[in-house]
């Protein structure tokens, strides 16, 4: 494989354990965690309108007050 600036390679220096979680959804079943496409598109449009009208906030303040769920450490 040729090295490319857009591809990051991971060098493994010793064997490691990896946990892989695969979530499967039956055909026709909806994922309760998936945002419907229409809502996602409207959110993108709203963000673009806000950006174009100067309704922005500094990046350093974006996560203030958000209770983000942290991934568990294995």
JSON list of C-alpha atoms in Angstrom, two decimals, residues 41-55:
[
{"chain": "A", "resi": 41, "resn": "UNK", "atom": "CA", "xyz": [-30.60, 18.42, 6.98]},
{"chain": "A", "resi": 42, "resn": "UNK", "atom": "CA", "xyz": [-32.61, 21.12, 8.76]},
{"chain": "A", "resi": 43, "resn": "UNK", "atom": "CA", "xyz": [-29.91, 21.33, 11.45]},
{"chain": "A", "resi": 44, "resn": "UNK", "atom": "CA", "xyz": [-27.25, 21.83, 8.77]},
{"chain": "A", "resi": 45, "resn": "UNK", "atom": "CA", "xyz": [-29.36, 24.54, 7.10]},
{"chain": "A", "resi": 46, "resn": "UNK", "atom": "CA", "xyz": [-29.89, 26.31, 10.43]},
{"chain": "A", "resi": 47, "resn": "UNK", "atom": "CA", "xyz": [-26.17, 26.18, 11.18]},
{"chain": "A", "resi": 48, "resn": "UNK", "atom": "CA", "xyz": [-25.35, 27.63, 7.77]},
{"chain": "A", "resi": 49, "resn": "UNK", "atom": "CA", "xyz": [-27.89, 30.45, 8.23]},
{"chain": "A", "resi": 50, "resn": "UNK", "atom": "CA", "xyz": [-26.43, 31.25, 11.65]},
{"chain": "A", "resi": 51, "resn": "UNK", "atom": "CA", "xyz": [-22.87, 31.25, 10.30]},
{"chain": "A", "resi": 52, "resn": "UNK", "atom": "CA", "xyz": [-23.79, 33.50, 7.37]},
{"chain": "A", "resi": 53, "resn": "UNK", "atom": "CA", "xyz": [-25.53, 36.00, 9.68]},
{"chain": "A", "resi": 54, "resn": "UNK", "atom": "CA", "xyz": [-22.64, 36.11, 12.16]},
{"chain": "A", "resi": 55, "resn": "UNK", "atom": "CA", "xyz": [-24.38, 34.12, 14.90]}
]
